[in-house]
Structures are given as C-alpha cells and as structure tokens.
Amino acid sequence: MSRAQAESWVKNLTGDIVRECAVRGHAVSDRLAAFMVKAMVLDPKNGFNVDWALTKQDVQKLKKLCLDKLLEKCSPSLDTIKMQLYFDMNYTSRSEFLKDIHRAVESRLISARRDITDSRAKSREELDALYHKIISYILLHSAMGSSTDSSTVQETAAALQSVFPPTELGPFMVLLKREKEQHLSEISMITTGIRLFNKTTKTGDEEVERLPASLKEVFPVTSKNIEKELQVTQTLAWKYTAVLEKLMDPSIPPRQSDVPIVLLKDVLYNVRQHEAFLKILLADTSLCVKNIEVLQSELLSQIKRLKETVQSKAAVATATVFPLFTVLSKLWSGLQDETELLNIFNNIRLNLQSFLTSQAMAFSEDYLDSLLQGSEVKTDHQRIAESSGKRIDPAQMKTQEWLLPETTTNFNELPVQYDGLCGYTLVNRDGLLLPGNPNIGVLKHNEKVYVFSSKEVALKFASTPDYFVAEVEKKAKSSPELIQLLKLHQQFSCISPYSEIQPAESSHVKPISKCESGTQTDIHPVETNIVKLYEWNEWELRRKALKLADLRTKVTHSTQTDQSHMRRENVTQTWPPKDAACQSKRDGQSNVPKPQTYLAGLRGQRDTHVVKTNLTRSVDE
C-alpha cells in the first residue's frame, strides 16, 4: 500500500470513528482518532501488517478496536494520550507565544486605528470626536485603564495634549495613511510613557514595582502553583514506582495477585507524563521571572533618569525627553507580554489537571499506602545518589564508546534517549520506568546516547544494545503513550510527531563528545556518464554508416614480427609558416591652380568698358 493510499483510508476511517463516537455521546477530535488508528495498527497484538492492504474485515476490526479504546471509562492510558495531544496543540515556543500575543493586540487595535486614519473630519465637532478616538486608541494600546472611566480619560487627555494638542489635527489629516499610522504609534507610546512617569511622581518610587497590577496577581500564584503541583505529581510517581518495584521483583514471590499491575503501569505513565509537562512549564515560568526582574529594574532606572532630566524645570526639549518616554512605554509593553505568558502557562497547567482524574479514581491514597507497607519510597535524587558510587570504566568494555563527565564537553546537555529513563529496566522489568543516572557513564551507540539506573544495568545493555532498542520499540507499540513519553518519534515515522519545541533563542551549546574529528570524501563522488561518441546530427550518423558499410569491400594486409612489435617509428612532416604581406590602400594627393583675375577700366573713365584679364598660372609653372 502506498503512502497516499494509506493516508486516504486513514482519513476516511478517522471520519467514521469520530462520527460513531459522537453518536455514542463522546466528543473525539480528528487528531486523536487518527493517532489511535495508527497506534492500533502498530500494536503487534492486533495482528495488522502495515505493508499489506487491509481488507474490509481488517478495517472493521480496526474500527472496533479504536472505538473500544476511545470509549473506555476510567482509562489512564487514554487520558495520557489526550494529555499529550492537548499539550501538543496548545504549547509552542516562547517566540511563537509572543507572536500570538502581538497578533491578538493588533487585532484589537486595527479597527480603532482604521477609524482614525480613514477619517475625513472637517468640522469642529468631527475633529473633537476624532481627538476622543485617539484617546481611546491610546488607552487600548497601553492597557492602562478603560475608556469608560472618566478620570482615566482626563488623565490620558492631559498627557496627550502635551504631545499632540488638538491644533495639530489639521496637519495630521493631510498625511498619508502610512504616515498617520506611524505618527499615531509614536504619540501613543510617548503618551503612555508620560502617564507612567506621572504615576510614579505622584505615588513615589516604591509604587513602581506594583505598576502592573495583573502581574502582581499572576506571577507569584503561577510559579508557586506549578512548583506545588509538580511536587505532588513527583510524590505520586515515586509511590507508584515503589509499588511496582515491590510487585514485580522477581526475587519475591507474588503475594497480592489481585493487584492490577497493568493498570498501575498505565497510572505511572500518566503521572510521569504530567511531571514532564510541568517541568517544561516551570522552566518557562522561571524564564518569565528573570525577564520580569530585569524589566522592572530597567523601568526603575529609566524613571530615575527621567526625574534627573526633568527635575523642577519649567520646560524641557522634546528631543531629550520624548525618547525616554518611548523607552518607558516599551518596557511597560514587555511587562505586559510577560504577564500574558504567565496567564497562558497557568491556563495550560489548569487544563492538564483534567487528564489526571482517571488515575485518581483508579487508586485511592489509602489503598496506595496499603500497598506500600514495608516498602521504602525513594525519590529520583536518592536513586541517582545511590548509583553514583559505581561508575563505568571504559576499559572494561572497549567495544562500546562511553562518555564521562570529565572527558565530555557540555555533558549535561547531551540529548539522551528515552527522555533520561533507563531502557534496560523498561524491557527487563516489563515497562517499569526508572530514571537514568548519567554520572555513572553514558553509552554512545549508533550516534545516540543512553543512560542507565546502575552500572550493572549499563553493562548488560551495552552487551546487546540493538536487542534492547528493538524491545523498547515493541513496548512502545503495545503502549502508544510511551511514544511521546520516551520521545520515540524517529523510530515511528508513520505516526506524526508531537511538537518538539526547540526555541531559536535557546542559549544552550550543542554538546561536544569528541574534540578531534576527520572527514574524507572522494574527489568525484558521483561518476560522470558522458558518451563521447554520441552524435546529434542525423547526417553525420548517415555518413558514419556509409563509411562503415564501405569497409566491407576493403581488404587489409599486415605483417608483424617480434622486432617490430611496439617499436614502430612514426614520422611527421611539417611546413614552416611562409611570410606574406599585402597592401590594402595607396596614399595619393592632388593640387589645383589658384585663380587670379585682373579687371581694367574701373576708375577714371565713365564711358569705357571694363576689361577682364585672366592671370591664373598653371600648377607646373
């Protein structure tokens, strides 16, 4: 089956599954249905072959499997997949979030700006209405108050009059539309800067840090809530890991056969995925915190600079203070952007909680504590600390390449496989997730790096790495939520990967595992295929054909001896070039006589005739 045909029947089947789920009262997105179709095909338990065309019975079987999976009640596995799809569709890079925020602000301003730039006001009343529209635009652009608040409007009008008095509306109306938009943006930023400066002048410097009221409310709540929720999620993950270790320990005979181990693993995957997403949100929130601190300090220094410039002067040159007000407005806009980012991250955090209900319903806290009797709950840091005592010696296994912290540059930034989890434990302990410890040594195999939970596990994995890599892929086929959790999209090319966001502005340096490297290439890696005997001229081909045909009537006689073999002398006769000259033109000249004429009888007599005498002499004389 070709890729186009496969995509076509997946699309048709996806539409049928979405409609069937809607009939049964469950809203399922096309993306979730398409992912489930491909996941069911990959699962080896279902018996599908991706290289063969599916029959009608196979399609009906696949449809039933997808519907059963999508309509499951209290399914942590399904909730994990939904969580992954939600995060993929709603989370992006910081730069993309800022672009979305700016587009939303621009969409709010575009209608108000168009009313101002397209206005043809002429009368006094129309000009006053246009001036009020400019005030409303500035309030909307700065997000400092509402246009329905009379005190805010008066404050903005007073600040605007010092920059753009109503008498300037006449020259403003004759500008081009693009010039109007640029001028409107400039006066809006200057007016916003004046309002910010006036607020701090009236309330004092201690109020500067409390200028963005929304920031004051969102910032501490968002960061603390994410940290608190992350701590709760990690505690749950550690407990579920301890329970599974206890129940799946091969050295201890099973005593609690009624415990659903498969459901426990699904819950563990759900909690671990939630933990991974919260870490991403916490890192973004921490970056917002740093940016806010920088912007606030710059805002304070800019206001102090303005106070030193203005002081108690009655008048200050606009060329001096207007740029400072513009910078103040840009800092305020930066604080607003950080506030919107914190709101977005907080909303994503709140929406992720809806995908944890099934795991909370599956095992109560009391039941989980009862399973943990006599077991120690270890944190990830404790596990790493316990295994750090034994480290890999590269000399023990020279057939594999090992990376150590002291010999590898940017060791902490290595792109480890399986999101830092131990692949050997996942295979050998039937899906158990344990964090890997890179400090004991990192295995590099086929340009990929792997971490392990202990030295013994690392040596076992390194003995047959290809086998364990294939087994991890089998585990992911049986549990499709592991594809995103372990970041195995490269191994499963038929499933569209979730968004692996790599911010362009990231300052991380790509890890360097080797200092020396060499590359050798051929001079001509692609062989040329030029047929020198090719002829495009038909008549030339005919001439050669006739020449070959004429050879049939010729007879050649030759004799060769040992003395003459490869010793034939060749003689070539040449003629020296002959000197020759030619003349293309001849120089010539000619001369004409100079005419001289004498007229007699012009003076002294009235009735006499004038006599004309030719005195011209020839050239030869």
Coordinates of C-alpha atoms in Angstrom, one line a residue, residues 159-517:
A159 CA -0.9 63.7 28.8
L160 CA -1.8 63.7 25.1
Q161 CA -2.2 67.5 24.9
S162 CA 1.4 68.0 25.9
V163 CA 2.4 65.8 23.0
F164 CA -0.3 66.2 20.4
P165 CA -2.6 69.2 21.0
P166 CA -5.9 69.4 19.2
T167 CA -4.5 72.2 17.0
E168 CA -2.2 69.5 15.4
L169 CA -5.2 67.7 13.9
G170 CA -5.1 69.8 10.8
P171 CA -1.6 68.8 9.7
F172 CA -2.3 65.3 10.8
M173 CA -5.3 65.0 8.4
V174 CA -3.2 65.8 5.3
L175 CA -0.7 63.0 6.0
L176 CA -0.7 59.7 4.1
K177 CA -2.3 56.7 5.7
R178 CA 1.0 55.0 6.4
E179 CA 2.4 58.2 7.9
K180 CA -0.7 58.6 10.1
E181 CA -0.3 55.1 11.4
Q182 CA 3.4 55.7 12.3
H183 CA 2.6 59.0 13.9
L184 CA -0.3 57.5 15.9
S185 CA 2.0 54.8 17.2
E186 CA 4.7 57.3 18.2
I187 CA 2.3 59.6 20.1
S188 CA 0.7 56.5 21.8
M189 CA 4.0 55.3 23.2
I190 CA 5.0 58.8 24.3
T191 CA 1.7 59.4 26.0
T192 CA 1.9 56.1 27.8
G193 CA 5.4 56.9 29.0
I194 CA 4.2 60.3 30.3
R195 CA 1.3 58.6 32.2
L196 CA 3.7 56.0 33.7
F197 CA 6.1 58.8 34.8
N198 CA 3.2 60.9 36.3
K199 CA 2.0 57.9 38.3
T200 CA 5.4 57.3 39.8
T201 CA 5.9 61.0 40.5
K202 CA 2.6 61.1 42.4
T203 CA 2.9 57.8 44.3
G204 CA 6.6 57.5 44.8
D205 CA 9.3 55.1 43.7
E206 CA 8.1 52.3 46.0
E207 CA 5.0 52.0 43.8
V208 CA 6.9 51.3 40.6
E209 CA 7.2 47.6 41.3
R210 CA 3.4 47.5 41.7
L211 CA 2.5 49.3 38.5
P212 CA 1.4 46.2 36.6
A213 CA -1.5 45.1 38.8
S214 CA -2.2 42.0 36.8
L215 CA 1.4 41.0 37.0
K216 CA 1.3 41.2 40.8
E217 CA -1.6 38.8 40.9
V218 CA -0.5 36.3 38.3
F219 CA 3.3 36.0 38.8
P220 CA 3.6 34.5 42.4
V221 CA 0.4 32.4 42.0
T222 CA 1.5 30.8 38.8
S223 CA 5.1 29.9 39.9
K224 CA 4.0 28.6 43.3
N225 CA 1.1 26.6 41.9
I226 CA 3.3 24.9 39.3
E227 CA 6.0 24.1 41.9
K228 CA 3.4 22.8 44.4
E229 CA 1.7 20.7 41.7
L230 CA 5.0 19.3 40.4
Q231 CA 5.9 18.3 43.9
V232 CA 2.6 16.4 44.4
T233 CA 3.0 14.7 41.0
Q234 CA 6.5 13.6 41.7
T235 CA 5.5 12.2 45.0
L236 CA 2.8 10.1 43.3
A237 CA 5.3 9.0 40.7
W238 CA 7.7 7.8 43.4
K239 CA 5.0 5.9 45.2
Y240 CA 3.8 4.2 42.1
T241 CA 7.3 3.3 41.2
A242 CA 7.9 1.8 44.6
V243 CA 4.7 -0.3 44.4
L244 CA 5.6 -1.6 41.0
E245 CA 9.1 -2.5 42.2
K246 CA 7.7 -4.4 45.1
L247 CA 5.1 -6.3 43.0
M248 CA 7.4 -7.0 40.0
D249 CA 10.5 -8.0 42.0
P250 CA 11.5 -11.5 40.6
S251 CA 13.2 -12.5 43.9
I252 CA 10.0 -12.1 45.9
P253 CA 7.1 -14.4 45.3
P254 CA 3.8 -12.6 44.4
R255 CA 1.6 -12.2 47.4
Q256 CA -1.1 -9.8 46.1
S257 CA -2.3 -11.4 42.8
D258 CA -5.4 -9.2 42.8
V259 CA -3.5 -6.0 42.3
P260 CA -3.8 -4.9 38.6
I261 CA -0.2 -4.4 37.6
V262 CA -1.1 -3.3 34.1
L263 CA -3.3 -0.5 35.5
L264 CA -0.6 0.5 37.8
K265 CA 1.8 0.9 34.9
D266 CA -0.7 3.0 33.0
V267 CA -1.1 5.2 36.0
L268 CA 2.6 5.6 36.3
Y269 CA 2.9 6.6 32.7
N270 CA 0.1 9.2 33.2
V271 CA 1.9 10.7 36.2
R272 CA 5.3 10.7 34.6
Q273 CA 3.9 12.5 31.5
H274 CA 2.2 15.1 33.7
E275 CA 5.5 15.6 35.6
A276 CA 7.4 16.1 32.3
F277 CA 4.9 18.8 31.1
L278 CA 5.0 20.6 34.5
K279 CA 8.8 20.7 34.3
I280 CA 8.5 22.4 30.9
L281 CA 6.0 24.9 32.2
L282 CA 8.1 25.6 35.3
A283 CA 11.2 26.3 33.1
D284 CA 9.2 28.8 31.0
T285 CA 7.8 30.4 34.1
S286 CA 11.3 30.7 35.6
L287 CA 12.4 32.5 32.4
C288 CA 9.5 34.9 32.7
V289 CA 10.5 35.6 36.3
K290 CA 14.0 36.5 35.2
N291 CA 12.7 38.7 32.4
I292 CA 10.3 40.5 34.8
E293 CA 13.1 41.2 37.3
V294 CA 15.2 42.7 34.5
L295 CA 12.4 44.8 33.1
Q296 CA 11.4 46.1 36.5
S297 CA 15.0 47.2 37.3
E298 CA 15.2 48.9 33.9
L299 CA 11.9 50.6 34.5
L300 CA 13.2 51.9 37.8
S301 CA 16.4 53.2 36.3
Q302 CA 14.6 54.8 33.4
I303 CA 12.2 56.7 35.7
K304 CA 15.1 57.9 37.8
R305 CA 16.8 59.1 34.7
L306 CA 13.7 61.0 33.6
K307 CA 13.5 62.6 37.1
E308 CA 17.1 63.7 36.8
T309 CA 16.4 65.1 33.3
V310 CA 13.2 66.9 34.2
Q311 CA 13.7 67.8 37.9
S312 CA 12.0 71.1 38.5
K313 CA 12.5 72.6 35.1
A314 CA 9.5 74.5 33.6
A315 CA 10.3 73.3 30.1
V316 CA 12.5 70.5 28.6
A317 CA 13.4 69.9 25.0
T318 CA 11.2 67.3 23.4
A319 CA 14.1 65.8 21.6
T320 CA 15.6 64.9 25.1
V321 CA 12.6 63.6 27.0
F322 CA 10.4 62.0 24.2
P323 CA 12.8 59.2 23.5
L324 CA 13.0 58.4 27.2
F325 CA 9.1 58.2 27.4
T326 CA 9.2 55.9 24.4
V327 CA 11.7 53.6 26.1
L328 CA 9.5 53.6 29.2
S329 CA 6.5 52.6 27.2
K330 CA 8.4 49.7 25.6
L331 CA 9.4 48.4 29.0
W332 CA 5.7 48.5 30.0
S333 CA 4.8 46.6 26.9
G334 CA 7.4 44.0 27.8
L335 CA 5.9 43.6 31.3
Q336 CA 2.5 43.1 29.7
D337 CA 3.9 40.4 27.4
E338 CA 5.4 38.5 30.4
T339 CA 2.0 38.8 32.2
E340 CA 0.2 37.3 29.2
L341 CA 2.7 34.5 29.0
L342 CA 2.2 33.7 32.7
N343 CA -1.5 33.6 32.1
I344 CA -1.1 31.2 29.2
F345 CA 1.2 28.9 31.2
N346 CA -1.3 28.9 34.1
N347 CA -4.2 28.0 31.9
I348 CA -2.3 25.1 30.4
R349 CA -1.5 23.9 33.9
L350 CA -5.1 24.1 34.9
N351 CA -6.3 22.2 31.8
L352 CA -3.8 19.5 32.3
Q353 CA -5.4 18.6 35.6
S354 CA -8.5 17.2 33.8
F355 CA -6.4 14.4 32.4
L356 CA -5.5 13.1 35.9
T357 CA -9.0 12.2 37.1
S358 CA -8.8 8.5 36.0
Q359 CA -5.6 7.8 37.9
A360 CA -7.0 9.4 41.0
M361 CA -10.1 7.3 40.7
A362 CA -8.2 4.1 39.9
F363 CA -6.2 4.1 43.2
S364 CA -7.1 6.0 46.3
E365 CA -4.4 7.3 48.5
D366 CA -5.3 4.9 51.3
Y367 CA -5.1 1.9 49.0
L368 CA -1.8 3.1 47.6
D369 CA -0.4 3.5 51.2
S370 CA -1.6 -0.1 52.0
L371 CA 0.4 -1.4 49.0
L372 CA 3.5 0.4 50.2
Q373 CA 3.6 -1.2 53.7
G374 CA 7.1 -2.3 54.4
S375 CA 8.5 -0.5 51.3
E376 CA 10.7 2.5 51.1
V377 CA 9.6 5.3 48.7
K378 CA 12.8 6.6 47.1
T379 CA 12.9 9.9 45.2
D380 CA 14.7 10.2 41.9
H381 CA 17.5 12.1 43.5
Q382 CA 18.0 9.3 46.1
R383 CA 18.2 6.7 43.4
I384 CA 20.8 8.7 41.5
A385 CA 22.8 9.3 44.6
E386 CA 22.8 5.6 45.4
S387 CA 24.0 4.6 42.0
S388 CA 26.7 7.3 41.7
G389 CA 29.2 5.3 43.7
K390 CA 29.9 2.8 40.9
R391 CA 31.0 4.2 37.6
I392 CA 31.7 2.7 34.3
D393 CA 35.3 2.0 33.4
P394 CA 35.7 2.3 29.6
A395 CA 38.5 -0.2 29.7
Q396 CA 36.0 -2.9 30.9
M397 CA 34.2 -2.8 27.6
K398 CA 36.3 -1.4 24.8
T399 CA 33.9 -2.5 22.1
Q400 CA 31.5 0.3 23.1
E401 CA 32.0 4.1 23.4
W402 CA 31.4 5.6 26.8
L403 CA 31.0 9.3 27.7
L404 CA 32.0 10.5 31.1
P405 CA 31.5 13.9 32.7
E406 CA 35.2 14.7 33.0
T407 CA 36.0 13.9 29.4
T408 CA 33.0 15.3 27.5
T409 CA 32.3 18.9 26.9
N410 CA 28.7 20.1 27.8
F411 CA 28.0 16.7 29.3
N412 CA 24.8 17.9 31.0
E413 CA 23.3 18.9 27.6
L414 CA 23.7 15.5 25.9
P415 CA 20.5 14.5 24.0
V416 CA 19.9 11.3 25.9
Q417 CA 17.4 8.8 24.6
Y418 CA 14.1 7.8 26.3
D419 CA 13.9 11.3 28.0
G420 CA 16.5 10.2 30.5
L421 CA 14.9 7.0 31.5
C422 CA 16.6 3.6 31.8
G423 CA 15.9 1.5 28.7
Y424 CA 17.1 -1.8 30.2
T425 CA 14.7 -1.5 33.2
L426 CA 11.8 -0.7 30.8
V427 CA 12.5 -4.0 29.0
N428 CA 13.6 -6.3 31.8
R429 CA 11.1 -5.2 34.4
D430 CA 8.1 -5.2 32.0
G431 CA 7.6 -1.5 31.5
L432 CA 8.9 -0.1 34.8
L433 CA 10.2 3.5 34.5
L434 CA 13.3 4.3 36.4
P435 CA 15.4 7.5 35.9
G436 CA 18.8 7.1 34.5
N437 CA 22.0 8.4 36.1
P438 CA 24.4 10.0 33.5
N439 CA 27.1 10.3 36.1
I440 CA 27.9 6.6 36.1
G441 CA 28.6 6.8 32.3
V442 CA 26.7 7.4 29.1
L443 CA 26.7 4.8 26.3
K444 CA 27.0 6.1 22.8
H445 CA 25.7 3.7 20.2
N446 CA 24.8 4.5 16.6
E447 CA 25.2 8.2 17.2
K448 CA 22.7 8.0 20.1
V449 CA 23.3 8.2 23.8
Y450 CA 21.7 6.2 26.6
V451 CA 21.7 6.5 30.4
F452 CA 21.0 3.7 32.9
S453 CA 19.9 3.3 36.5
S454 CA 23.1 1.4 37.6
K455 CA 26.5 0.2 36.4
E456 CA 25.4 -3.4 36.2
V457 CA 22.4 -2.5 34.1
A458 CA 24.6 -0.4 31.8
L459 CA 27.0 -3.2 31.1
K460 CA 24.1 -5.6 30.3
F461 CA 22.5 -3.1 27.9
A462 CA 25.9 -2.4 26.3
S463 CA 26.4 -6.2 25.6
T464 CA 23.5 -6.3 23.1
P465 CA 22.3 -2.7 22.6
D466 CA 20.4 -3.4 19.4
Y467 CA 18.3 -6.0 21.1
F468 CA 17.2 -3.7 23.9
V469 CA 16.5 -0.8 21.5
A470 CA 14.2 -3.1 19.5
E471 CA 12.5 -4.3 22.6
V472 CA 11.8 -0.8 23.8
E473 CA 10.1 -0.1 20.4
K474 CA 7.9 -3.2 21.0
K475 CA 6.9 -1.9 24.4
A476 CA 6.0 1.5 22.8
K477 CA 3.9 -0.3 20.2
S478 CA 1.9 -2.0 22.9
S479 CA 1.6 1.2 24.9
P480 CA 1.2 4.1 22.4
E481 CA 1.5 6.7 25.2
L482 CA 5.2 5.7 25.5
I483 CA 5.9 7.1 22.0
Q484 CA 5.6 10.7 23.3
L485 CA 6.8 9.9 26.8
L486 CA 10.0 8.4 25.6
K487 CA 10.3 10.6 22.6
L488 CA 10.4 7.8 20.0
H489 CA 9.0 9.7 17.0
Q490 CA 12.1 9.0 14.9
Q491 CA 11.5 5.3 15.3
F492 CA 7.8 5.5 14.4
S493 CA 7.8 7.6 11.2
C494 CA 4.2 6.6 10.4
I495 CA 3.0 8.5 13.5
S496 CA 3.2 12.3 13.2
P497 CA 5.5 13.5 15.9
Y498 CA 4.3 15.9 18.6
S499 CA 5.8 19.3 18.6
E500 CA 9.4 19.1 19.8
I501 CA 9.9 22.8 20.5
Q502 CA 13.5 24.0 20.3
P503 CA 13.5 27.7 20.9
A504 CA 15.6 29.6 18.5
E505 CA 16.7 31.9 21.2
S506 CA 18.0 29.0 23.3
S507 CA 21.4 29.7 24.7
H508 CA 22.4 26.1 25.2
V509 CA 25.6 25.0 23.4
K510 CA 25.4 21.7 21.5
P511 CA 27.3 19.0 23.4
I512 CA 30.7 18.1 22.1
S513 CA 31.5 14.4 22.7
K514 CA 34.8 14.4 20.8
C515 CA 37.5 17.0 20.3
E516 CA 39.1 15.5 17.3
S517 CA 37.3 14.5 14.1

